Amino acid sequence: MPKIVDAGARRLEIADAVFRVIRRDGVDQASLRAVAAEAGLVIGSVRHYLATRDEMIVFAVRTLADRVTARIAERAERIFAGTPDRLEATVRLLAELLPHDETRTAEAEVWLAFTVAARTRPELAAEAERVHDGTRALTRRCLAEADALGSLRSGLDLALEAERLAALLDGLTLGGVTQPGRLPPRFARDVLRRHLESLRA
């Protein structure tokens, strides 16, 4: 009797193998053959679910983005439900994007490698833009909700501040991945906290 394979689970297994190859060797080395070997599969099995290299890489990055988005959404509900300290809750929420543990460091490393590759590979650009826009949507929402509660200084340009906050997160992520000894997780969170404090009423 032929073995029944869960297609969704197999695609996620392939995505996880893509992450490992990208972290270890870079996006350029994430070929169908390399990913199949990493996953312990034959190349035909990978092609059955993800026909081309670009389709495979885009699927993997979309999977990563969806995991982060789901985690942030779940965490936002818990963090902001009746919290007495909205600023600290916002720090904890936004720190989900920073490389402060093994899971988030792996995500940041893959994301940064993908972003660099997308700069010169148009077939990857749309997914890179989607995740870029997602970060900006998150910072806009955090600031808009804080402003609605009267927590921010009056007269702030919220669109500009949302972009500035997103740029800070991008920089902290880059520094945390490339210079972890100089920008350890606790210090990165302190930088984020200080920035948010500067916007308070």
PDB file of C-alpha atoms in Angstrom:
ATOM      1  CA  MET A   1       0.000   0.000   0.000  1.00  0.00           C
ATOM      2  CA  PRO A   2       1.504   3.358  -1.022  1.00  0.00           C
ATOM      3  CA  LYS A   3       2.473   5.738   1.749  1.00  0.00           C
ATOM      4  CA  ILE A   4       0.118   8.716   2.104  1.00  0.00           C
ATOM      5  CA  VAL A   5       2.018  11.990   2.378  1.00  0.00           C
ATOM      6  CA  ASP A   6       0.469  15.108   3.911  1.00  0.00           C
ATOM      7  CA  ALA A   7       1.179  17.686   1.190  1.00  0.00           C
ATOM      8  CA  GLY A   8       0.974  20.653   3.553  1.00  0.00           C
ATOM      9  CA  ALA A   9       3.327  19.074   6.059  1.00  0.00           C
ATOM     10  CA  ARG A  10       5.775  18.088   3.308  1.00  0.00           C
ATOM     11  CA  ARG A  11       5.849  21.645   1.931  1.00  0.00           C
ATOM     12  CA  LEU A  12       6.574  22.991   5.426  1.00  0.00           C
ATOM     13  CA  GLU A  13       9.320  20.386   5.808  1.00  0.00           C
ATOM     14  CA  ILE A  14      10.837  21.667   2.566  1.00  0.00           C
ATOM     15  CA  ALA A  15      10.516  25.280   3.769  1.00  0.00           C
ATOM     16  CA  ASP A  16      12.410  24.426   6.951  1.00  0.00           C
ATOM     17  CA  ALA A  17      15.143  22.825   4.854  1.00  0.00           C
ATOM     18  CA  VAL A  18      15.326  25.996   2.741  1.00  0.00           C
ATOM     19  CA  PHE A  19      15.823  28.028   5.939  1.00  0.00           C
ATOM     20  CA  ARG A  20      18.701  25.824   7.045  1.00  0.00           C
ATOM     21  CA  VAL A  21      20.434  25.997   3.669  1.00  0.00           C
ATOM     22  CA  ILE A  22      20.022  29.782   3.442  1.00  0.00           C
ATOM     23  CA  ARG A  23      21.356  30.291   6.984  1.00  0.00           C
ATOM     24  CA  ARG A  24      24.352  28.073   6.355  1.00  0.00           C
ATOM     25  CA  ASP A  25      25.191  28.777   2.704  1.00  0.00           C
ATOM     26  CA  GLY A  26      23.150  31.763   1.462  1.00  0.00           C
ATOM     27  CA  VAL A  27      20.243  32.147  -0.948  1.00  0.00           C
ATOM     28  CA  ASP A  28      22.360  31.428  -4.037  1.00  0.00           C
ATOM     29  CA  GLN A  29      23.102  27.934  -2.740  1.00  0.00           C
ATOM     30  CA  ALA A  30      19.459  27.077  -2.022  1.00  0.00           C
ATOM     31  CA  SER A  31      18.968  24.974  -5.142  1.00  0.00           C
ATOM     32  CA  LEU A  32      16.327  22.274  -5.469  1.00  0.00           C
ATOM     33  CA  ARG A  33      19.069  19.658  -5.211  1.00  0.00           C
ATOM     34  CA  ALA A  34      20.661  21.195  -2.086  1.00  0.00           C
ATOM     35  CA  VAL A  35      17.303  21.582  -0.360  1.00  0.00           C
ATOM     36  CA  ALA A  36      16.263  18.040  -1.252  1.00  0.00           C
ATOM     37  CA  ALA A  37      19.501  16.729   0.273  1.00  0.00           C
ATOM     38  CA  GLU A  38      18.983  18.874   3.375  1.00  0.00           C
ATOM     39  CA  ALA A  39      15.440  17.544   3.790  1.00  0.00           C
ATOM     40  CA  GLY A  40      16.484  13.931   3.147  1.00  0.00           C
ATOM     41  CA  LEU A  41      14.332  13.765   0.016  1.00  0.00           C
ATOM     42  CA  VAL A  42      14.937  13.003  -3.629  1.00  0.00           C
ATOM     43  CA  ILE A  43      14.836  16.039  -5.889  1.00  0.00           C
ATOM     44  CA  GLY A  44      11.699  14.749  -7.622  1.00  0.00           C
ATOM     45  CA  SER A  45       9.827  14.887  -4.320  1.00  0.00           C
ATOM     46  CA  VAL A  46      10.702  18.563  -3.900  1.00  0.00           C
ATOM     47  CA  ARG A  47       9.724  19.336  -7.500  1.00  0.00           C
ATOM     48  CA  HIS A  48       6.390  17.598  -6.956  1.00  0.00           C
ATOM     49  CA  TYR A  49       5.413  20.243  -4.395  1.00  0.00           C
ATOM     50  CA  LEU A  50       7.456  23.261  -5.523  1.00  0.00           C
ATOM     51  CA  ALA A  51       8.335  23.103  -9.200  1.00  0.00           C
ATOM     52  CA  THR A  52      11.097  25.714  -9.434  1.00  0.00           C
ATOM     53  CA  ARG A  53      13.853  27.103  -7.249  1.00  0.00           C
ATOM     54  CA  ASP A  54      12.259  30.559  -7.104  1.00  0.00           C
ATOM     55  CA  GLU A  55       8.844  29.111  -6.246  1.00  0.00           C
ATOM     56  CA  MET A  56      10.475  27.130  -3.450  1.00  0.00           C
ATOM     57  CA  ILE A  57      12.341  30.124  -2.010  1.00  0.00           C
ATOM     58  CA  VAL A  58       9.325  32.441  -2.205  1.00  0.00           C
ATOM     59  CA  PHE A  59       7.151  29.804  -0.536  1.00  0.00           C
ATOM     60  CA  ALA A  60       9.700  29.394   2.254  1.00  0.00           C
ATOM     61  CA  VAL A  61       9.935  33.130   2.915  1.00  0.00           C
ATOM     62  CA  ARG A  62       6.146  33.486   2.805  1.00  0.00           C
ATOM     63  CA  THR A  63       5.939  30.661   5.328  1.00  0.00           C
ATOM     64  CA  LEU A  64       8.417  32.486   7.563  1.00  0.00           C
ATOM     65  CA  ALA A  65       6.472  35.755   7.262  1.00  0.00           C
ATOM     66  CA  ASP A  66       3.178  34.015   8.010  1.00  0.00           C
ATOM     67  CA  ARG A  67       4.651  32.396  11.131  1.00  0.00           C
ATOM     68  CA  VAL A  68       5.926  35.739  12.414  1.00  0.00           C
ATOM     69  CA  THR A  69       2.634  37.470  11.600  1.00  0.00           C
ATOM     70  CA  ALA A  70       0.609  34.803  13.411  1.00  0.00           C
ATOM     71  CA  ARG A  71       2.904  34.972  16.426  1.00  0.00           C
ATOM     72  CA  ILE A  72       2.653  38.762  16.584  1.00  0.00           C
ATOM     73  CA  ALA A  73      -1.132  38.710  16.238  1.00  0.00           C
ATOM     74  CA  GLU A  74      -1.485  36.139  19.010  1.00  0.00           C
ATOM     75  CA  ARG A  75       0.982  37.997  21.196  1.00  0.00           C
ATOM     76  CA  ALA A  76      -0.686  41.384  20.599  1.00  0.00           C
ATOM     77  CA  GLU A  77      -3.966  40.111  21.981  1.00  0.00           C
ATOM     78  CA  ARG A  78      -2.289  38.818  25.134  1.00  0.00           C
ATOM     79  CA  ILE A  79       0.015  41.801  25.603  1.00  0.00           C
ATOM     80  CA  PHE A  80      -2.514  44.579  25.206  1.00  0.00           C
ATOM     81  CA  ALA A  81      -5.417  42.930  27.023  1.00  0.00           C
ATOM     82  CA  GLY A  82      -5.713  45.105  30.109  1.00  0.00           C
ATOM     83  CA  THR A  83      -1.987  45.839  30.392  1.00  0.00           C
ATOM     84  CA  PRO A  84      -1.158  48.757  32.707  1.00  0.00           C
ATOM     85  CA  ASP A  85       2.082  49.600  30.857  1.00  0.00           C
ATOM     86  CA  ARG A  86       1.393  50.048  27.176  1.00  0.00           C
ATOM     87  CA  LEU A  87       4.927  51.188  26.356  1.00  0.00           C
ATOM     88  CA  GLU A  88       6.536  48.062  27.764  1.00  0.00           C
ATOM     89  CA  ALA A  89       3.892  45.951  26.046  1.00  0.00           C
ATOM     90  CA  THR A  90       4.753  47.629  22.732  1.00  0.00           C
ATOM     91  CA  VAL A  91       8.463  46.965  23.311  1.00  0.00           C
ATOM     92  CA  ARG A  92       7.736  43.276  23.889  1.00  0.00           C
ATOM     93  CA  LEU A  93       5.548  43.105  20.805  1.00  0.00           C
ATOM     94  CA  LEU A  94       7.999  44.817  18.444  1.00  0.00           C
ATOM     95  CA  ALA A  95      10.904  42.824  19.889  1.00  0.00           C
ATOM     96  CA  GLU A  96       9.288  39.807  18.224  1.00  0.00           C
ATOM     97  CA  LEU A  97      10.992  41.077  15.056  1.00  0.00           C
ATOM     98  CA  LEU A  98      14.453  41.282  16.655  1.00  0.00           C
ATOM     99  CA  PRO A  99      17.035  38.463  16.849  1.00  0.00           C
ATOM    100  CA  HIS A 100      16.877  37.862  20.600  1.00  0.00           C
ATOM    101  CA  ASP A 101      16.698  34.046  20.704  1.00  0.00           C
ATOM    102  CA  GLU A 102      17.502  31.099  18.441  1.00  0.00           C
ATOM    103  CA  THR A 103      14.149  31.132  16.606  1.00  0.00           C
ATOM    104  CA  ARG A 104      14.077  34.864  15.970  1.00  0.00           C
ATOM    105  CA  THR A 105      17.765  34.970  15.062  1.00  0.00           C
ATOM    106  CA  ALA A 106      17.210  32.250  12.465  1.00  0.00           C
ATOM    107  CA  GLU A 107      14.225  34.165  11.067  1.00  0.00           C
ATOM    108  CA  ALA A 108      16.223  37.403  10.902  1.00  0.00           C
ATOM    109  CA  GLU A 109      19.170  35.729   9.181  1.00  0.00           C
ATOM    110  CA  VAL A 110      16.941  34.176   6.528  1.00  0.00           C
ATOM    111  CA  TRP A 111      15.016  37.397   6.025  1.00  0.00           C
ATOM    112  CA  LEU A 112      18.146  39.514   5.609  1.00  0.00           C
ATOM    113  CA  ALA A 113      19.675  37.039   3.133  1.00  0.00           C
ATOM    114  CA  PHE A 114      16.427  36.990   1.146  1.00  0.00           C
ATOM    115  CA  THR A 115      16.160  40.800   1.139  1.00  0.00           C
ATOM    116  CA  VAL A 116      19.674  41.170  -0.244  1.00  0.00           C
ATOM    117  CA  ALA A 117      18.971  38.553  -2.930  1.00  0.00           C
ATOM    118  CA  ALA A 118      15.670  40.230  -3.874  1.00  0.00           C
ATOM    119  CA  ARG A 119      17.505  43.476  -4.641  1.00  0.00           C
ATOM    120  CA  THR A 120      18.926  41.958  -7.828  1.00  0.00           C
ATOM    121  CA  ARG A 121      16.343  39.239  -8.512  1.00  0.00           C
ATOM    122  CA  PRO A 122      12.974  40.661  -9.620  1.00  0.00           C
ATOM    123  CA  GLU A 123      11.263  37.289  -9.173  1.00  0.00           C
ATOM    124  CA  LEU A 124      11.797  37.627  -5.413  1.00  0.00           C
ATOM    125  CA  ALA A 125      10.987  41.330  -5.131  1.00  0.00           C
ATOM    126  CA  ALA A 126       7.212  41.071  -4.638  1.00  0.00           C
ATOM    127  CA  GLU A 127       7.570  38.876  -1.556  1.00  0.00           C
ATOM    128  CA  ALA A 128      10.282  41.128  -0.141  1.00  0.00           C
ATOM    129  CA  GLU A 129       7.983  44.126  -0.585  1.00  0.00           C
ATOM    130  CA  ARG A 130       5.093  42.294   1.071  1.00  0.00           C
ATOM    131  CA  VAL A 131       7.121  41.667   4.224  1.00  0.00           C
ATOM    132  CA  HIS A 132       8.542  45.207   4.158  1.00  0.00           C
ATOM    133  CA  ASP A 133       4.991  46.561   3.980  1.00  0.00           C
ATOM    134  CA  GLY A 134       3.918  44.260   6.804  1.00  0.00           C
ATOM    135  CA  THR A 135       6.511  45.742   9.155  1.00  0.00           C
ATOM    136  CA  ARG A 136       5.352  49.256   8.279  1.00  0.00           C
ATOM    137  CA  ALA A 137       1.725  48.283   8.843  1.00  0.00           C
ATOM    138  CA  LEU A 138       2.646  46.997  12.299  1.00  0.00           C
ATOM    139  CA  THR A 139       4.499  50.168  13.311  1.00  0.00           C
ATOM    140  CA  ARG A 140       1.665  52.339  11.979  1.00  0.00           C
ATOM    141  CA  ARG A 141      -0.886  50.372  13.969  1.00  0.00           C
ATOM    142  CA  CYS A 142       1.141  50.506  17.194  1.00  0.00           C
ATOM    143  CA  LEU A 143       1.544  54.270  16.954  1.00  0.00           C
ATOM    144  CA  ALA A 144      -2.030  54.908  15.820  1.00  0.00           C
ATOM    145  CA  GLU A 145      -3.427  52.960  18.779  1.00  0.00           C
ATOM    146  CA  ALA A 146      -1.100  54.735  21.203  1.00  0.00           C
ATOM    147  CA  ASP A 147      -2.126  58.090  19.734  1.00  0.00           C
ATOM    148  CA  ALA A 148      -5.825  57.225  20.046  1.00  0.00           C
ATOM    149  CA  LEU A 149      -5.248  56.581  23.749  1.00  0.00           C
ATOM    150  CA  GLY A 150      -3.503  59.933  24.164  1.00  0.00           C
ATOM    151  CA  SER A 151      -0.148  58.281  24.900  1.00  0.00           C
ATOM    152  CA  LEU A 152       1.871  60.170  22.275  1.00  0.00           C
ATOM    153  CA  ARG A 153       3.079  63.754  22.164  1.00  0.00           C
ATOM    154  CA  SER A 154       0.794  66.058  20.242  1.00  0.00           C
ATOM    155  CA  GLY A 155       1.846  67.242  16.821  1.00  0.00           C
ATOM    156  CA  LEU A 156       3.705  64.100  15.759  1.00  0.00           C
ATOM    157  CA  ASP A 157       3.647  63.132  12.092  1.00  0.00           C
ATOM    158  CA  LEU A 158       2.488  59.553  12.586  1.00  0.00           C
ATOM    159  CA  ALA A 159       3.347  58.449   9.046  1.00  0.00           C
ATOM    160  CA  LEU A 160       6.892  59.709   9.442  1.00  0.00           C
ATOM    161  CA  GLU A 161       7.225  58.248  12.947  1.00  0.00           C
ATOM    162  CA  ALA A 162       5.957  54.857  11.781  1.00  0.00           C
ATOM    163  CA  GLU A 163       8.610  54.810   9.071  1.00  0.00           C
ATOM    164  CA  ARG A 164      11.278  55.938  11.542  1.00  0.00           C
ATOM    165  CA  LEU A 165      10.286  53.175  13.960  1.00  0.00           C
ATOM    166  CA  ALA A 166      10.339  50.574  11.169  1.00  0.00           C
ATOM    167  CA  ALA A 167      13.771  51.793  10.084  1.00  0.00           C
ATOM    168  CA  LEU A 168      14.991  51.458  13.676  1.00  0.00           C
ATOM    169  CA  LEU A 169      13.719  47.865  13.781  1.00  0.00           C
ATOM    170  CA  ASP A 170      15.448  47.143  10.467  1.00  0.00           C
ATOM    171  CA  GLY A 171      18.711  48.562  11.805  1.00  0.00           C
ATOM    172  CA  LEU A 172      18.511  46.691  15.092  1.00  0.00           C
ATOM    173  CA  THR A 173      17.820  43.464  13.207  1.00  0.00           C
ATOM    174  CA  LEU A 174      20.773  44.006  10.879  1.00  0.00           C
ATOM    175  CA  GLY A 175      23.073  44.853  13.794  1.00  0.00           C
ATOM    176  CA  GLY A 176      21.854  41.929  15.867  1.00  0.00           C
ATOM    177  CA  VAL A 177      22.592  39.489  13.036  1.00  0.00           C
ATOM    178  CA  THR A 178      25.884  40.917  11.783  1.00  0.00           C
ATOM    179  CA  GLN A 179      27.349  42.261  15.059  1.00  0.00           C
ATOM    180  CA  PRO A 180      25.669  40.322  17.882  1.00  0.00           C
ATOM    181  CA  GLY A 181      28.533  40.990  20.269  1.00  0.00           C
ATOM    182  CA  ARG A 182      28.114  44.737  19.852  1.00  0.00           C
ATOM    183  CA  LEU A 183      24.319  44.724  19.850  1.00  0.00           C
ATOM    184  CA  PRO A 184      23.133  42.026  22.248  1.00  0.00           C
ATOM    185  CA  PRO A 185      19.375  41.448  22.627  1.00  0.00           C
ATOM    186  CA  ARG A 186      18.975  43.322  25.916  1.00  0.00           C
ATOM    187  CA  PHE A 187      20.719  46.404  24.531  1.00  0.00           C
ATOM    188  CA  ALA A 188      18.618  46.294  21.339  1.00  0.00           C
ATOM    189  CA  ARG A 189      15.456  46.246  23.445  1.00  0.00           C
ATOM    190  CA  ASP A 190      16.775  49.173  25.491  1.00  0.00           C
ATOM    191  CA  VAL A 191      17.343  51.155  22.289  1.00  0.00           C
ATOM    192  CA  LEU A 192      13.812  50.353  21.138  1.00  0.00           C
ATOM    193  CA  ARG A 193      12.373  51.287  24.530  1.00  0.00           C
ATOM    194  CA  ARG A 194      14.240  54.599  24.609  1.00  0.00           C
ATOM    195  CA  HIS A 195      12.951  55.495  21.157  1.00  0.00           C
ATOM    196  CA  LEU A 196       9.352  54.778  22.134  1.00  0.00           C
ATOM    197  CA  GLU A 197       9.791  56.777  25.346  1.00  0.00           C
ATOM    198  CA  SER A 198      10.863  59.765  23.260  1.00  0.00           C
ATOM    199  CA  LEU A 199       7.426  59.758  21.590  1.00  0.00           C
ATOM    200  CA  ARG A 200       5.406  59.707  24.793  1.00  0.00           C
ATOM    201  CA  ALA A 201       3.172  62.540  25.859  1.00  0.00           C
TER     202      ALA A 201
END
